[in-house]
Amino acid sequence: SFLFGLLFFETKTVFPGSKRPIIEPVFGQCAVIFELFTLISTKNLLYRLINLPLIKLLVNFIFINLYLYMKNKKEINAGIIIIGNEVLSGRTKDTNTSTLSLWLNSLGVQVKEVRIIPDVEKDIIDTINIFKNKFSYVFTTGGIGPTHDDITAASVSKAFNIEYGYHKEAFAILEKYYKPSEFSEGRKKMSMMPMTAKLILNPTSGAPGFYVENVFSLPGVPSILKSMLGGLDHIITGGAPILSHTINLRTVESEIAKSLTNVQNNNQDVEIGSYPFFRAGKLGVSIVVRSTDKAKIDNCNDEILKFVTEQKIQIVKEV
């Protein structure tokens, strides 16, 4: 207003007979706004803008929703159910847990629990019901083959109260995969599953796995299971990949227990584990640091190397 008044006064002085200012009021207002932006510092200008009622309301709305999002954000995790009497008896070694865990870690999904249970329908149903409510994703292995004791598919159907029978798409895949003379009743059984399940394609032996909601059922044969995981990469949504760093030391756990505890106390949000090993007739300890943040892993690594140097412990290998 002051600037516009000056412009009007100068116009009257130069042209006394004029009833209109030398420039239109709208241009005068533009000059005032331009002058304000020039004279007011960026800091003060932002402060004034943020404190405008509408802007203030909008900023508060954004912060409240961001807070609620972070508060309700769930950790993306998984549980694994290994199904099979042969694993419990020791006749078959379980390597599927390692395969699934490494794959899930690469997708940013942390495995929180693994259970090995027998081929008993009630045990399978009860475990699935616990796991599907407890974890973001659940993976079962074993029990979806052609024999009488392969009861995982039927048990999953009961856990979700879904009709169990020949899955049309799965049946068509197997019918095409086998010759008519080879498509036996046992092989047809491998297409029996929850009727509304979605399939997990099998590039190795044809018989598909399946999933219902967050429960994924895979075969127990390690090579076949591994070949099917690639088809799930676009379905599993994880967080940041879980990174790890390993330091192998020529020592025993008791010698580094106190120092390692101090490092863990200084880095509560980083997982640090120590695992004894015996190689070439000598004892050692592997220290594994795991986190989604590389900077935090590097910080832990520096603290570990510091006490290792101070205690003059030999480093065997650092990975």
CSV table of C-alpha atoms in Angstrom, one decimal:
chain,number,residue,atom,x,y,z
A,1,SER,CA,0.0,0.0,0.0
A,2,PHE,CA,2.8,2.3,0.9
A,3,LEU,CA,4.6,1.7,-2.5
A,4,PHE,CA,1.3,2.1,-4.4
A,5,GLY,CA,0.6,5.4,-2.5
A,6,LEU,CA,4.0,6.7,-3.5
A,7,LEU,CA,3.4,5.8,-7.2
A,8,PHE,CA,0.0,7.6,-7.1
A,9,PHE,CA,1.5,10.7,-5.4
A,10,GLU,CA,4.3,10.9,-8.0
A,11,THR,CA,1.8,10.6,-10.8
A,12,LYS,CA,-0.2,13.5,-9.4
A,13,THR,CA,2.9,15.6,-9.0
A,14,VAL,CA,4.2,15.1,-12.5
A,15,PHE,CA,0.8,15.3,-14.2
A,16,PRO,CA,-1.5,17.5,-11.9
A,17,GLY,CA,-4.5,17.3,-14.3
A,18,SER,CA,-4.4,13.6,-14.5
A,19,LYS,CA,-7.2,11.6,-12.7
A,20,ARG,CA,-5.5,8.3,-13.3
A,21,PRO,CA,-2.2,7.0,-12.1
A,22,ILE,CA,0.6,6.5,-14.5
A,23,ILE,CA,0.4,2.7,-14.1
A,24,GLU,CA,-2.6,0.6,-13.4
A,25,PRO,CA,-3.2,-0.5,-9.8
A,26,VAL,CA,-2.7,-4.2,-10.7
A,27,PHE,CA,0.8,-3.4,-11.8
A,28,GLY,CA,1.4,-1.5,-8.6
A,29,GLN,CA,0.2,-4.5,-6.6
A,30,CYS,CA,2.7,-6.7,-8.5
A,31,ALA,CA,5.4,-4.3,-7.6
A,32,VAL,CA,4.5,-4.5,-4.0
A,33,ILE,CA,4.5,-8.3,-4.1
A,34,PHE,CA,7.9,-8.4,-5.9
A,35,GLU,CA,9.3,-6.0,-3.3
A,36,LEU,CA,8.1,-8.2,-0.4
A,37,PHE,CA,9.7,-11.2,-1.9
A,38,THR,CA,12.9,-9.2,-2.4
A,39,LEU,CA,13.0,-7.7,1.1
A,40,ILE,CA,11.8,-10.6,3.2
A,41,SER,CA,14.4,-13.4,3.7
A,42,THR,CA,13.7,-16.9,2.5
A,43,LYS,CA,13.6,-18.1,6.1
A,44,ASN,CA,11.0,-15.5,7.2
A,45,LEU,CA,9.0,-16.0,4.0
A,46,LEU,CA,8.8,-19.8,4.6
A,47,TYR,CA,7.8,-19.2,8.2
A,48,ARG,CA,5.0,-16.8,7.2
A,49,LEU,CA,3.7,-19.2,4.5
A,50,ILE,CA,3.7,-22.2,6.9
A,51,ASN,CA,1.8,-20.2,9.4
A,52,LEU,CA,-1.0,-19.4,7.0
A,53,PRO,CA,-4.1,-21.2,8.4
A,54,LEU,CA,-4.7,-23.4,5.3
A,55,ILE,CA,-1.0,-24.3,4.9
A,56,LYS,CA,-0.7,-25.0,8.6
A,57,LEU,CA,-3.7,-27.3,8.5
A,58,LEU,CA,-2.2,-29.1,5.5
A,59,VAL,CA,1.2,-29.5,7.1
A,60,ASN,CA,-0.3,-30.9,10.3
A,61,PHE,CA,-2.4,-33.3,8.3
A,62,ILE,CA,0.7,-34.6,6.5
A,63,PHE,CA,2.6,-35.1,9.7
A,64,ILE,CA,-0.2,-36.9,11.5
A,65,ASN,CA,-0.7,-39.3,8.6
A,66,LEU,CA,3.1,-39.9,8.4
A,67,TYR,CA,3.2,-40.7,12.1
A,68,LEU,CA,0.2,-43.1,11.9
A,69,TYR,CA,1.9,-44.8,8.9
A,70,MET,CA,5.2,-45.3,10.7
A,71,LYS,CA,3.3,-46.5,13.8
A,72,ASN,CA,1.2,-49.1,12.0
A,73,LYS,CA,4.0,-50.2,9.6
A,74,LYS,CA,4.5,-53.9,10.2
A,75,GLU,CA,7.8,-55.7,10.0
A,76,ILE,CA,7.7,-58.0,6.9
A,77,ASN,CA,8.6,-61.4,8.1
A,78,ALA,CA,8.0,-65.1,7.4
A,79,GLY,CA,7.6,-68.5,9.1
A,80,ILE,CA,8.6,-71.8,7.6
A,81,ILE,CA,6.8,-75.1,8.2
A,82,ILE,CA,8.8,-78.2,7.2
A,83,ILE,CA,6.4,-81.1,6.9
A,84,GLY,CA,7.5,-84.7,6.9
A,85,ASN,CA,8.1,-87.7,9.1
A,86,GLU,CA,11.3,-88.4,7.1
A,87,VAL,CA,12.8,-85.1,8.3
A,88,LEU,CA,11.9,-85.8,11.9
A,89,SER,CA,13.4,-89.3,11.8
A,90,GLY,CA,16.7,-88.0,10.4
A,91,ARG,CA,16.4,-90.0,7.2
A,92,THR,CA,16.2,-86.8,5.2
A,93,LYS,CA,18.3,-83.7,5.8
A,94,ASP,CA,16.5,-80.4,5.7
A,95,THR,CA,18.2,-78.0,3.3
A,96,ASN,CA,15.0,-76.2,2.3
A,97,THR,CA,15.1,-73.9,5.4
A,98,SER,CA,18.5,-72.5,4.3
A,99,THR,CA,17.3,-72.1,0.7
A,100,LEU,CA,14.1,-70.3,1.6
A,101,SER,CA,15.8,-68.1,4.3
A,102,LEU,CA,18.6,-66.9,1.9
A,103,TRP,CA,16.0,-66.2,-0.8
A,104,LEU,CA,13.7,-64.3,1.5
A,105,ASN,CA,16.5,-62.3,3.0
A,106,SER,CA,17.4,-61.1,-0.5
A,107,LEU,CA,13.9,-59.8,-0.9
A,108,GLY,CA,13.9,-58.0,2.5
A,109,VAL,CA,11.8,-60.6,4.3
A,110,GLN,CA,13.2,-61.9,7.6
A,111,VAL,CA,12.5,-65.5,8.7
A,112,LYS,CA,11.4,-65.4,12.3
A,113,GLU,CA,10.5,-69.1,13.0
A,114,VAL,CA,10.9,-72.5,11.6
A,115,ARG,CA,9.0,-75.6,12.7
A,116,ILE,CA,9.4,-79.2,11.7
A,117,ILE,CA,6.2,-81.2,12.1
A,118,PRO,CA,5.0,-84.7,11.2
A,119,ASP,CA,2.5,-85.8,8.5
A,120,VAL,CA,-0.4,-85.4,10.8
A,121,GLU,CA,-3.4,-83.5,9.6
A,122,LYS,CA,-4.3,-81.8,12.9
A,123,ASP,CA,-0.7,-80.7,13.5
A,124,ILE,CA,-0.5,-79.2,10.0
A,125,ILE,CA,-3.8,-77.3,10.3
A,126,ASP,CA,-3.0,-76.0,13.8
A,127,THR,CA,0.5,-74.8,12.8
A,128,ILE,CA,-0.8,-73.1,9.6
A,129,ASN,CA,-3.5,-71.3,11.6
A,130,ILE,CA,-1.0,-70.0,14.1
A,131,PHE,CA,1.6,-69.0,11.5
A,132,LYS,CA,-0.7,-67.3,9.0
A,133,ASN,CA,-1.9,-64.9,11.7
A,134,LYS,CA,1.6,-64.4,13.1
A,135,PHE,CA,3.7,-63.8,10.0
A,136,SER,CA,3.5,-61.8,6.8
A,137,TYR,CA,4.3,-64.9,4.8
A,138,VAL,CA,4.2,-68.6,5.5
A,139,PHE,CA,6.0,-71.3,3.5
A,140,THR,CA,5.3,-75.0,3.8
A,141,THR,CA,7.5,-77.6,2.3
A,142,GLY,CA,6.7,-81.3,1.6
A,143,GLY,CA,3.5,-83.3,1.5
A,144,ILE,CA,2.1,-82.3,-1.9
A,145,GLY,CA,3.2,-85.3,-3.8
A,146,PRO,CA,1.3,-88.4,-5.2
A,147,THR,CA,1.5,-90.8,-2.2
A,148,HIS,CA,-1.1,-91.5,0.6
A,149,ASP,CA,1.0,-89.6,3.2
A,150,ASP,CA,1.1,-86.4,1.2
A,151,ILE,CA,-1.7,-84.6,3.0
A,152,THR,CA,-0.5,-81.0,3.1
A,153,ALA,CA,-2.8,-79.8,0.3
A,154,ALA,CA,-5.9,-81.3,2.0
A,155,SER,CA,-4.8,-79.8,5.4
A,156,VAL,CA,-4.4,-76.3,3.9
A,157,SER,CA,-7.9,-76.6,2.4
A,158,LYS,CA,-9.3,-77.3,5.9
A,159,ALA,CA,-7.2,-74.6,7.5
A,160,PHE,CA,-8.8,-72.0,5.2
A,161,ASN,CA,-12.2,-73.8,5.0
A,162,ILE,CA,-11.9,-74.1,1.2
A,163,GLU,CA,-13.2,-77.0,-0.9
A,164,TYR,CA,-10.5,-79.6,-1.7
A,165,GLY,CA,-10.5,-81.3,-5.1
A,166,TYR,CA,-9.0,-81.3,-8.6
A,167,HIS,CA,-7.8,-77.8,-9.5
A,168,LYS,CA,-8.7,-77.3,-13.2
A,169,GLU,CA,-5.6,-75.3,-14.1
A,170,ALA,CA,-3.3,-77.7,-12.3
A,171,PHE,CA,-5.0,-80.7,-13.8
A,172,ALA,CA,-4.6,-79.3,-17.3
A,173,ILE,CA,-0.9,-78.6,-16.7
A,174,LEU,CA,-0.2,-82.2,-15.6
A,175,GLU,CA,-2.4,-83.7,-18.3
A,176,LYS,CA,-0.3,-81.8,-20.9
A,177,TYR,CA,3.0,-82.7,-19.2
A,178,TYR,CA,2.5,-86.5,-19.1
A,179,LYS,CA,1.7,-88.9,-21.9
A,180,PRO,CA,-1.9,-90.3,-21.5
A,181,SER,CA,-0.4,-93.7,-20.6
A,182,GLU,CA,1.7,-92.1,-17.8
A,183,PHE,CA,-1.0,-89.9,-16.3
A,184,SER,CA,-1.7,-92.2,-13.4
A,185,GLU,CA,-4.1,-91.7,-10.5
A,186,GLY,CA,-1.1,-90.8,-8.3
A,187,ARG,CA,0.0,-88.1,-10.7
A,188,LYS,CA,-3.6,-86.8,-11.0
A,189,LYS,CA,-3.5,-86.5,-7.2
A,190,MET,CA,-0.8,-83.8,-7.5
A,191,SER,CA,-3.5,-81.5,-9.0
A,192,MET,CA,-5.7,-81.9,-5.9
A,193,MET,CA,-5.5,-78.8,-3.7
A,194,PRO,CA,-7.7,-75.9,-2.5
A,195,MET,CA,-10.0,-75.3,-5.4
A,196,THR,CA,-9.5,-71.5,-5.3
A,197,ALA,CA,-5.7,-71.6,-4.8
A,198,LYS,CA,-3.3,-69.8,-7.1
A,199,LEU,CA,-0.6,-71.8,-8.7
A,200,ILE,CA,3.2,-71.7,-8.3
A,201,LEU,CA,4.6,-73.0,-11.6
A,202,ASN,CA,7.1,-75.8,-11.6
A,203,PRO,CA,9.8,-75.6,-14.3
A,204,THR,CA,11.5,-78.8,-13.2
A,205,SER,CA,8.9,-81.6,-12.9
A,206,GLY,CA,5.6,-80.1,-13.9
A,207,ALA,CA,3.5,-80.5,-10.7
A,208,PRO,CA,2.7,-77.0,-9.5
A,209,GLY,CA,2.7,-75.7,-6.0
A,210,PHE,CA,0.0,-73.3,-4.8
A,211,TYR,CA,-0.8,-70.5,-2.4
A,212,VAL,CA,-3.8,-69.3,-0.5
A,213,GLU,CA,-3.7,-65.8,0.9
A,214,ASN,CA,-0.2,-65.6,2.6
A,215,VAL,CA,0.4,-69.4,2.8
A,216,PHE,CA,2.7,-70.8,0.1
A,217,SER,CA,2.9,-74.6,-0.3
A,218,LEU,CA,6.0,-76.0,-2.1
A,219,PRO,CA,7.4,-79.5,-2.7
A,220,GLY,CA,9.9,-81.0,-0.3
A,221,VAL,CA,12.5,-82.0,-3.0
A,222,PRO,CA,15.2,-79.3,-2.6
A,223,SER,CA,16.1,-78.9,-6.3
A,224,ILE,CA,12.5,-78.6,-7.3
A,225,LEU,CA,11.7,-76.2,-4.6
A,226,LYS,CA,14.6,-74.0,-5.5
A,227,SER,CA,13.6,-73.9,-9.2
A,228,MET,CA,10.1,-72.6,-8.3
A,229,LEU,CA,11.2,-69.6,-6.2
A,230,GLY,CA,11.9,-67.4,-9.2
A,231,GLY,CA,8.2,-67.5,-10.0
A,232,LEU,CA,7.4,-65.9,-6.7
A,233,ASP,CA,9.8,-62.9,-6.9
A,234,HIS,CA,7.1,-60.6,-8.2
A,235,ILE,CA,4.5,-61.8,-5.6
A,236,ILE,CA,6.6,-61.5,-2.4
A,237,THR,CA,6.8,-57.8,-1.3
A,238,GLY,CA,9.6,-57.2,1.2
A,239,GLY,CA,11.5,-54.3,2.7
A,240,ALA,CA,15.1,-53.4,2.2
A,241,PRO,CA,17.4,-56.5,1.5
A,242,ILE,CA,19.0,-57.9,4.7
A,243,LEU,CA,22.8,-57.5,4.4
A,244,SER,CA,25.4,-59.5,6.2
A,245,HIS,CA,29.1,-59.4,6.9
A,246,THR,CA,31.2,-62.2,8.4
A,247,ILE,CA,34.5,-62.1,10.2
A,248,ASN,CA,36.2,-65.4,10.9
A,249,LEU,CA,38.6,-65.3,13.9
A,250,ARG,CA,41.1,-67.8,15.3
A,251,THR,CA,39.8,-67.7,18.9
A,252,VAL,CA,37.1,-69.2,21.1
A,253,GLU,CA,33.8,-67.6,22.1
A,254,SER,CA,34.7,-67.2,25.8
A,255,GLU,CA,37.7,-64.9,24.8
A,256,ILE,CA,35.5,-62.4,22.9
A,257,ALA,CA,32.2,-62.7,24.8
A,258,LYS,CA,32.6,-59.5,26.8
A,259,SER,CA,33.9,-57.4,23.9
A,260,LEU,CA,31.2,-58.7,21.6
A,261,THR,CA,28.5,-58.0,24.2
A,262,ASN,CA,29.7,-54.3,24.4
A,263,VAL,CA,29.5,-54.0,20.6
A,264,GLN,CA,25.9,-55.4,20.6
A,265,ASN,CA,24.9,-53.0,23.4
A,266,ASN,CA,26.2,-50.1,21.3
A,267,ASN,CA,24.3,-51.3,18.3
A,268,GLN,CA,20.9,-52.6,19.5
A,269,ASP,CA,19.2,-52.5,16.1
A,270,VAL,CA,21.9,-54.7,14.5
A,271,GLU,CA,21.9,-58.5,14.8
A,272,ILE,CA,25.2,-59.8,15.8
A,273,GLY,CA,25.8,-63.6,16.1
A,274,SER,CA,28.9,-65.7,17.0
A,275,TYR,CA,29.2,-69.3,15.7
A,276,PRO,CA,32.1,-71.6,16.6
A,277,PHE,CA,33.8,-73.7,13.9
A,278,PHE,CA,36.4,-76.4,13.6
A,279,ARG,CA,38.6,-76.3,10.5
A,280,ALA,CA,41.9,-77.8,9.7
A,281,GLY,CA,42.2,-79.1,13.2
A,282,LYS,CA,41.8,-75.7,14.7
A,283,LEU,CA,39.0,-73.9,16.6
A,284,GLY,CA,37.6,-70.6,15.5
A,285,VAL,CA,34.6,-68.3,15.7
A,286,SER,CA,32.6,-66.7,12.9
A,287,ILE,CA,31.0,-63.3,13.8
A,288,VAL,CA,28.1,-62.5,11.6
A,289,VAL,CA,26.6,-59.0,11.5
A,290,ARG,CA,23.2,-58.5,9.9
A,291,SER,CA,21.2,-55.4,9.1
A,292,THR,CA,19.3,-53.6,6.3
A,293,ASP,CA,21.6,-50.6,6.7
A,294,LYS,CA,25.2,-51.0,5.4
A,295,ALA,CA,26.4,-48.0,7.4
A,296,LYS,CA,25.4,-49.8,10.6
A,297,ILE,CA,27.1,-52.9,9.5
A,298,ASP,CA,30.3,-51.0,8.8
A,299,ASN,CA,30.1,-49.3,12.2
A,300,CYS,CA,29.8,-52.7,13.9
A,301,ASN,CA,32.6,-54.1,11.8
A,302,ASP,CA,34.9,-51.2,12.9
A,303,GLU,CA,34.1,-51.8,16.6
A,304,ILE,CA,34.8,-55.5,16.2
A,305,LEU,CA,38.1,-55.0,14.4
A,306,LYS,CA,39.1,-52.6,17.1
A,307,PHE,CA,38.9,-55.1,19.9
A,308,VAL,CA,40.3,-57.8,17.7
A,309,THR,CA,43.4,-55.7,17.1
A,310,GLU,CA,43.7,-54.8,20.8
A,311,GLN,CA,43.4,-58.5,21.8
A,312,LYS,CA,45.8,-59.5,19.0
A,313,ILE,CA,43.3,-62.1,17.6
A,314,GLN,CA,44.1,-63.6,14.2
A,315,ILE,CA,41.6,-62.9,11.5
A,316,VAL,CA,41.2,-66.0,9.3
A,317,LYS,CA,38.9,-64.6,6.7
A,318,GLU,CA,36.6,-61.5,6.3
A,319,VAL,CA,33.6,-61.8,4.0
